[in-house]
mmCIF file of C-alpha atoms in Angstrom:
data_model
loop_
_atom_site.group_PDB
_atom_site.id
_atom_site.type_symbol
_atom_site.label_atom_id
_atom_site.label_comp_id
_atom_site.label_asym_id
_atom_site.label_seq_id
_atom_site.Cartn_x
_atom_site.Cartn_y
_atom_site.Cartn_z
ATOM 1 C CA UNK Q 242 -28.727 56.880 25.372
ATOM 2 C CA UNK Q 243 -30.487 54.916 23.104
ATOM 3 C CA UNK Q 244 -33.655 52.842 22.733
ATOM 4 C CA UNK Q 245 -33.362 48.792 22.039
ATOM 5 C CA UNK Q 246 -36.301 47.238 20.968
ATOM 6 C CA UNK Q 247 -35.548 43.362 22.394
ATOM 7 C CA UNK Q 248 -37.003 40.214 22.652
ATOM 8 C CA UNK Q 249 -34.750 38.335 25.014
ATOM 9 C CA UNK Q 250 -36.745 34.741 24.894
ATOM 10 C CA UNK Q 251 -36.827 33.009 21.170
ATOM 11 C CA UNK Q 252 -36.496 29.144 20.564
ATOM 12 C CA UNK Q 253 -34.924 27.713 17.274
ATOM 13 C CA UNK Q 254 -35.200 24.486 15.991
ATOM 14 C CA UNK Q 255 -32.656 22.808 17.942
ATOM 15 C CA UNK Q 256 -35.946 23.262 20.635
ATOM 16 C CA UNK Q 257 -37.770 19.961 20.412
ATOM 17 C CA UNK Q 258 -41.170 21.929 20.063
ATOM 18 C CA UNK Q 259 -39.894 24.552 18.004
ATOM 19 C CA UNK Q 260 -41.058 24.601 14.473
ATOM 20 C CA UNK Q 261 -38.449 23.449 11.693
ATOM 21 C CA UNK Q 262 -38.598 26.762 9.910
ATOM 22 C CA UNK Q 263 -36.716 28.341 12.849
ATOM 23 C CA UNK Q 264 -33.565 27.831 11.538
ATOM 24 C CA UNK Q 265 -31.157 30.512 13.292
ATOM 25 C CA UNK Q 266 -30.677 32.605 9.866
ATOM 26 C CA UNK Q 267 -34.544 32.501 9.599
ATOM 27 C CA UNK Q 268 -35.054 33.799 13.045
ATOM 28 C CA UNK Q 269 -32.486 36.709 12.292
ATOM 29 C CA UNK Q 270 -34.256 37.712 9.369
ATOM 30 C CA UNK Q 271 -37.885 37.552 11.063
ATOM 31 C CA UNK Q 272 -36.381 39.798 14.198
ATOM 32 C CA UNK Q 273 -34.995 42.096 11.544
ATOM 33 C CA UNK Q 274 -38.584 42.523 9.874
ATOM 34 C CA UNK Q 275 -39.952 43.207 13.304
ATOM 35 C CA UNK Q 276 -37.422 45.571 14.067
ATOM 36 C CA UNK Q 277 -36.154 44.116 16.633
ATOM 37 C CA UNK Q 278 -32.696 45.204 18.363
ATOM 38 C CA UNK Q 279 -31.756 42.794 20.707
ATOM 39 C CA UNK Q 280 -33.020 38.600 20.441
ATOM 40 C CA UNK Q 281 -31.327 36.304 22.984
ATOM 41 C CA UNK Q 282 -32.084 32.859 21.538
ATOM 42 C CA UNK Q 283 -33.060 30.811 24.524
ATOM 43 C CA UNK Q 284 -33.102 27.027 23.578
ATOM 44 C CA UNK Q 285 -34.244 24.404 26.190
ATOM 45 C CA UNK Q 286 -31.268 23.158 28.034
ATOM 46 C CA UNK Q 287 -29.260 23.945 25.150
ATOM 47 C CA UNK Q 288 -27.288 26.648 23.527
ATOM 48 C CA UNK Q 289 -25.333 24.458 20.467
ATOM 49 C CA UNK Q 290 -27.655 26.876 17.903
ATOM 50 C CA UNK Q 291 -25.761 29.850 19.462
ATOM 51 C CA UNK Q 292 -22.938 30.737 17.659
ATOM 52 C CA UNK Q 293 -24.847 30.280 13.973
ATOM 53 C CA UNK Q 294 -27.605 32.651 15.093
ATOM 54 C CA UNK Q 295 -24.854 34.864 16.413
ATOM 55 C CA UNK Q 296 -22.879 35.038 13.361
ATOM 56 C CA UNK Q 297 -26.048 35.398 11.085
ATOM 57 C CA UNK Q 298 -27.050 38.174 13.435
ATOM 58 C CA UNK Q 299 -23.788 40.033 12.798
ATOM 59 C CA UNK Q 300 -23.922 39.869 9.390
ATOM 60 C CA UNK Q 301 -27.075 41.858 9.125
ATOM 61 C CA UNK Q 302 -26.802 44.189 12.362
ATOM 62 C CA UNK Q 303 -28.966 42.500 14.537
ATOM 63 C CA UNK Q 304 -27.260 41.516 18.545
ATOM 64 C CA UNK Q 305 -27.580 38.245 18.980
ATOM 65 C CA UNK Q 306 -27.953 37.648 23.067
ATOM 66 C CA UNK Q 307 -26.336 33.853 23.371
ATOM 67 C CA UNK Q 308 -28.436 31.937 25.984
ATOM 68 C CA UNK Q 309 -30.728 29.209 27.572
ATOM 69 C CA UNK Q 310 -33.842 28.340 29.169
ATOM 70 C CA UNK Q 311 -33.664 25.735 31.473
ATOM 71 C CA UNK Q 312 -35.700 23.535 33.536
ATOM 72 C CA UNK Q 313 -34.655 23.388 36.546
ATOM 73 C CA UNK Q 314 -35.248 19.924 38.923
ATOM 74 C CA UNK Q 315 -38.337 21.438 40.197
ATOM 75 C CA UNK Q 316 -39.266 21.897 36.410
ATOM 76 C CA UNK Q 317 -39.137 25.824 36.703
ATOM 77 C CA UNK Q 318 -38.370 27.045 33.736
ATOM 78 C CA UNK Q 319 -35.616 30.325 34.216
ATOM 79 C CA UNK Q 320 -33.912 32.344 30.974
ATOM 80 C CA UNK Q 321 -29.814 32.125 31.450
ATOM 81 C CA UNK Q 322 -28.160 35.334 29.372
ATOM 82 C CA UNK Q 323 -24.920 35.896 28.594
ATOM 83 C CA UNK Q 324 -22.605 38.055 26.813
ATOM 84 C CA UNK Q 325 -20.277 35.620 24.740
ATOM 85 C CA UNK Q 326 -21.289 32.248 23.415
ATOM 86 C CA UNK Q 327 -18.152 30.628 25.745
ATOM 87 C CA UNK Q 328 -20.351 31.391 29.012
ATOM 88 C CA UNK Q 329 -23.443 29.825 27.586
ATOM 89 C CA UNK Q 330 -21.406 26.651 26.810
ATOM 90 C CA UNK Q 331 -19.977 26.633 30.027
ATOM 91 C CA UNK Q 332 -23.298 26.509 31.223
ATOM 92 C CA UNK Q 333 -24.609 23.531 29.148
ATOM 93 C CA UNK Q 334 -21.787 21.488 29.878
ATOM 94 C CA UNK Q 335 -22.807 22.552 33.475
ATOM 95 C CA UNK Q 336 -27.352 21.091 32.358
ATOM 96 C CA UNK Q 337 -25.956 18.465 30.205
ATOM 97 C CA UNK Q 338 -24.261 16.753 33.014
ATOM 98 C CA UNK Q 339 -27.462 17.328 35.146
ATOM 99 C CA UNK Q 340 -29.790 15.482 32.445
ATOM 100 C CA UNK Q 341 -30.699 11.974 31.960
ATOM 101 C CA UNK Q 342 -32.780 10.531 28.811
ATOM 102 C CA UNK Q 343 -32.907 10.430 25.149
ATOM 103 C CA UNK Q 344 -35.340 12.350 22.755
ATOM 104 C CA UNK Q 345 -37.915 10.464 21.115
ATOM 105 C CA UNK Q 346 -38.688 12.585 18.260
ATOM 106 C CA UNK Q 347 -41.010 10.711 17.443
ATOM 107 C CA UNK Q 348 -43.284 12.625 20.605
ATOM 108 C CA UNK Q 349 -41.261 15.678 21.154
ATOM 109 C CA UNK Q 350 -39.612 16.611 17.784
ATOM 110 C CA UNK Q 351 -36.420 16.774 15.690
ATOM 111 C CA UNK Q 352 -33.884 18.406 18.049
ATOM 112 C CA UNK Q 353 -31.470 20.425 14.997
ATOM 113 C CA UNK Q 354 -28.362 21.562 15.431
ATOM 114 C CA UNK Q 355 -28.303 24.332 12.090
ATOM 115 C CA UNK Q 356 -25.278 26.772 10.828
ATOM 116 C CA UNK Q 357 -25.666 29.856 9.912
ATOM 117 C CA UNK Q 358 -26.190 29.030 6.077
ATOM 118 C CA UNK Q 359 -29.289 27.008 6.747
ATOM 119 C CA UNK Q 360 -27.204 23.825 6.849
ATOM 120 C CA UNK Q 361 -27.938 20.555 9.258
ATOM 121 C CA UNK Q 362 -25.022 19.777 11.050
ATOM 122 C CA UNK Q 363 -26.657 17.057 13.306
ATOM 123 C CA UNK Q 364 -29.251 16.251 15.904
ATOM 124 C CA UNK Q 365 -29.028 16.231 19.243
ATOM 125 C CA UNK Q 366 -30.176 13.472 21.196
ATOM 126 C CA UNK Q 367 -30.050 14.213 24.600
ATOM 127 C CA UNK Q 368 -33.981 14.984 25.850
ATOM 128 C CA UNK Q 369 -33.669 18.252 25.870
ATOM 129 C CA UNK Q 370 -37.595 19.158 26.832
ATOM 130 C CA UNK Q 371 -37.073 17.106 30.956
ATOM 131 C CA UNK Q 372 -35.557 18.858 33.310
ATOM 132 C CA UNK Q 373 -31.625 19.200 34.275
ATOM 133 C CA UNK Q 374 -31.527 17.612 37.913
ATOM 134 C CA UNK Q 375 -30.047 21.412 39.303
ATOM 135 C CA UNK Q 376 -32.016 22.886 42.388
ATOM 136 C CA UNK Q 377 -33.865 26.429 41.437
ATOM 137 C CA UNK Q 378 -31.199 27.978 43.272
ATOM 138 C CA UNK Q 379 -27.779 26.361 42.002
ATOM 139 C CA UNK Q 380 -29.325 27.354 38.318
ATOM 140 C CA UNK Q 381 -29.576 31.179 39.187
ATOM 141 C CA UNK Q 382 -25.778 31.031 41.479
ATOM 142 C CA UNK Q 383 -24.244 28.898 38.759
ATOM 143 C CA UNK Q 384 -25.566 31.807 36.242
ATOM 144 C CA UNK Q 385 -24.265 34.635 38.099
ATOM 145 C CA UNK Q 386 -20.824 32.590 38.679
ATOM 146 C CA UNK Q 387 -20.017 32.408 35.062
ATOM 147 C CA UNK Q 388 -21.306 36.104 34.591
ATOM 148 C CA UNK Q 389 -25.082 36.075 32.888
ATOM 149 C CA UNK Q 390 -28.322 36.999 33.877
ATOM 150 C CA UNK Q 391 -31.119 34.917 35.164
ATOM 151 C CA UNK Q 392 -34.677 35.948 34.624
ATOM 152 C CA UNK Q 393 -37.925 33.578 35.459
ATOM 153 C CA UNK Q 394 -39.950 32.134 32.249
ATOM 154 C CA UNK Q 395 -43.277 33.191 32.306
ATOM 155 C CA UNK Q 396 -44.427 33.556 35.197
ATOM 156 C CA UNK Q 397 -47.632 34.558 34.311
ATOM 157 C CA UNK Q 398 -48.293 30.735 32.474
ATOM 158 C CA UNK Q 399 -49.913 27.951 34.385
ATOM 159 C CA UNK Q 400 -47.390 25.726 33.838
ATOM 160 C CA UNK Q 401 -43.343 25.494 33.668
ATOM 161 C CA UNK Q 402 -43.447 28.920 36.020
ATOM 162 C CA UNK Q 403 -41.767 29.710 39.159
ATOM 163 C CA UNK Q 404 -45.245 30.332 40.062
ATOM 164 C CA UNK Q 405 -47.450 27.036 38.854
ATOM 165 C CA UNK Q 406 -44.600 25.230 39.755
ATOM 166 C CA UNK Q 407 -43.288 26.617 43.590
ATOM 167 C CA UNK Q 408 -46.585 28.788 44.230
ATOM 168 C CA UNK Q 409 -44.810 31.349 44.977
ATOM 169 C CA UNK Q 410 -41.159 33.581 44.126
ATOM 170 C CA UNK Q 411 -38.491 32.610 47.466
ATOM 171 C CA UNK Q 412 -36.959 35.953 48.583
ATOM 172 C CA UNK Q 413 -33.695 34.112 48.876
ATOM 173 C CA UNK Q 414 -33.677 33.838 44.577
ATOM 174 C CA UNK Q 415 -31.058 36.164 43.287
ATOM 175 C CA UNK Q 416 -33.242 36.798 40.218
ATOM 176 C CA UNK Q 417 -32.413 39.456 37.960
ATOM 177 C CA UNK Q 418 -35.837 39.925 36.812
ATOM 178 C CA UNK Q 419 -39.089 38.196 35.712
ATOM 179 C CA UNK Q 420 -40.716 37.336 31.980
ATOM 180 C CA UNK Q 421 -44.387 37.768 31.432
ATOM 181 C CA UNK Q 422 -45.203 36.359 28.198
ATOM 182 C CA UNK Q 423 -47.452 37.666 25.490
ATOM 183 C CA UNK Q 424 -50.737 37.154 26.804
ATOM 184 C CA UNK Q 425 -50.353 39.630 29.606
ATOM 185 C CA UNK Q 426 -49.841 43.534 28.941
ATOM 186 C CA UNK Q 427 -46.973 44.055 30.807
ATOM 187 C CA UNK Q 428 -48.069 47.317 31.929
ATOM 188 C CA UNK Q 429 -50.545 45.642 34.014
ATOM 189 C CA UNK Q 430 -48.768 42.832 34.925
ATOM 190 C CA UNK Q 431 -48.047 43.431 38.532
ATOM 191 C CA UNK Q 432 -51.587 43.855 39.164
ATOM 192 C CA UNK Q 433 -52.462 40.754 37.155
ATOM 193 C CA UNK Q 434 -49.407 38.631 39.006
ATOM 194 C CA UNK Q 435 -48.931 40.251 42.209
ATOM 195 C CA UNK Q 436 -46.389 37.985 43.117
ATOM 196 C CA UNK Q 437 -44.461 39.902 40.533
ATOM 197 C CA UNK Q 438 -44.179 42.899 43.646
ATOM 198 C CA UNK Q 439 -41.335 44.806 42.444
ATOM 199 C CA UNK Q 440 -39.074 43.001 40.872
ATOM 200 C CA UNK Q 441 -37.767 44.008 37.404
ATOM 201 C CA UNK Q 442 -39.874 43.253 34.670
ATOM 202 C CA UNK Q 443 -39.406 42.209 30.952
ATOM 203 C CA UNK Q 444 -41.924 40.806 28.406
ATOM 204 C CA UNK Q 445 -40.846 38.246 25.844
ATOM 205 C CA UNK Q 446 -42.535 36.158 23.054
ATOM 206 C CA UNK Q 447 -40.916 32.591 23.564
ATOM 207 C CA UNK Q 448 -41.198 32.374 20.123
ATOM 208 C CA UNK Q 449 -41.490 28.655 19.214
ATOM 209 C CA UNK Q 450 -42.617 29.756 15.292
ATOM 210 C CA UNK Q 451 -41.609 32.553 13.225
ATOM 211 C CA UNK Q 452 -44.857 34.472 13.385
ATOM 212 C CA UNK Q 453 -44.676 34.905 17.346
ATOM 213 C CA UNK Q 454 -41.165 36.323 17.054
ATOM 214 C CA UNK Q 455 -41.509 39.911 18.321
ATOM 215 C CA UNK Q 456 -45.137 39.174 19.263
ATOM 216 C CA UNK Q 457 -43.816 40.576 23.136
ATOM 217 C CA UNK Q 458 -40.998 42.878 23.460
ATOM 218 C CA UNK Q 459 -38.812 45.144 25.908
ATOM 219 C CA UNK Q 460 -37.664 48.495 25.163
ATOM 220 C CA UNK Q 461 -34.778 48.867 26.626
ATOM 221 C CA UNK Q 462 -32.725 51.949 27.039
ATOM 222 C CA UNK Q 463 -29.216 51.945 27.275
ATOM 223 C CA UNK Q 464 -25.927 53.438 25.515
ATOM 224 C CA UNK Q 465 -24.740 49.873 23.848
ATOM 225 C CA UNK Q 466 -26.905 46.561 23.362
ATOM 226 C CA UNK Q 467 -24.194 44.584 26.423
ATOM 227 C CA UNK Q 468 -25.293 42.223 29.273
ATOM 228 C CA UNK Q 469 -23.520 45.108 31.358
ATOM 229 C CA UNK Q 470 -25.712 47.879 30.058
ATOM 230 C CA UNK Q 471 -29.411 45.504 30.166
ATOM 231 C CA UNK Q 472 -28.549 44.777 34.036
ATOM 232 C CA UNK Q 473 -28.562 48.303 34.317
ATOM 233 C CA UNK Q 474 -31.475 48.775 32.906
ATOM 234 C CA UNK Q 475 -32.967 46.145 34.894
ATOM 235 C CA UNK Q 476 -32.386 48.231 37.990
ATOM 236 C CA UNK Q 477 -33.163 51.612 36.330
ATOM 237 C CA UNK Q 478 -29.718 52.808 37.504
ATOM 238 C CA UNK Q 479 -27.503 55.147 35.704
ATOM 239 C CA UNK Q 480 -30.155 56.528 33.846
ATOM 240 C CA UNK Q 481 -30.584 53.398 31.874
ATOM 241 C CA UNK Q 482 -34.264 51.790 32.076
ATOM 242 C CA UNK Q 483 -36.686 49.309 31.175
ATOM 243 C CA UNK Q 484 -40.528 50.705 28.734
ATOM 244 C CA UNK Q 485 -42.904 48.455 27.190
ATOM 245 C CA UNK Q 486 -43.869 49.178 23.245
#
């Protein structure tokens, strides 16, 4: 068993409010200097700066988690994880055809779509910071169906949580855990979010620049950085388990 130092919610550039400097090879480089393990890059509604950060991440040892945040119609905003980049694609295709509206970057920001070389290959132009019109609960069983994990955003922020946004976390919500960002210590988090109970707990930096990357992390501990091995970790079973730093 080993220890994975992760931070499982980072936004690149293709992120209408993430900076320009987060190019996917930039972010690798910044997780690297942080020591970081594990990074799932989480774009909104998006996941087309996947496969660059992935590749960049295996060139220099760092796993490369391919995923999303989205927003679902009730604008809650939930992490979707996978393994391989072909599940988070399926599940754009899946928030694409849910979304209506065109970026204005003009208000919002450049929406890049960057290789692994630090190369534009386009913009996206699909408005990628509303909300896919998917129900809470078809986002989390769509996740599941096509094999990834779904965690809630945030929950400790006033806004664009499960919990500014519903009041409350429905027992029926097959969530595999729940984010608190980094202005909570996660080791009292369940006393400063109660709604939090007992469900599994990670904290993440939803890094929108490359000075908050790493600025919240999750130690996991498991015997190979896979989906398979965090959702064990998730539930503390087979001696796998979840720390804070």
């Amino acid at each position: 068993m080993r220890r994975f130092n992760a931070d499982l919610h980072i936004h690149s550039c293709l992120s209408p409010c993430g900076d320009l400097d987060m190019s996917p090879r930039a972010i690798v480089e910044r997780s690297l200097e942080r020591e970081l393990d594990i990074i799932a890059l989480c774009d909104h509604n998006s996941a087309e700066n996947v496969g660059a950060a992935r590749r960049a991440g295996a060139k220099r040892g760092l796993h490369v988690l391919p995923g999303l945040e989205i927003s679902s119609q009730e604008e809650v905003h939930t992490l979707a994880i996978f393994d391989d980049e072909g599940q988070a694609l399926r599940m754009q295709a899946l928030v694409y055809a849910h979304m209506k509206g065109t970026n204005r970057p003009e208000l919002f920001g450049d929406q890049i779509v960057v290789n692994e070389f630090d190369e534009v290959e386009g913009f996206n132009d699909r408005l990628l910071i509303g909300a896919a019109q998917l129900r809470l609960h078809d986002v989390v069983k769509e996740v599941h169906r096509l094999g990834g994990i779904s965690i809630a955003s945030h929950v400790d922020r006033p806004s664009f949580s499960i919990l500014s946004q519903l009041g409350f976390i429905p027992d029926d919500l097959d969530l595999d855990g729940v984010e608190v960002s980094r202005r909570v210590d996660p080791r009292s988090a369940r006393t400063a979010v109660p709604q939090i109970g007992s469900r599994p707990l990670v904290a993440s930096s939803d890094a929108h620049f490359l000075d908050d990357i790493g600025g919240a992390t999750t130690l996991f501990h498991l015997e190979a950085p896979t989906l398979d091995e965090l959702r064990l970790a998730l539930t503390g079973k087979a001696g796998r388990g979840v720390t804070f730093p």
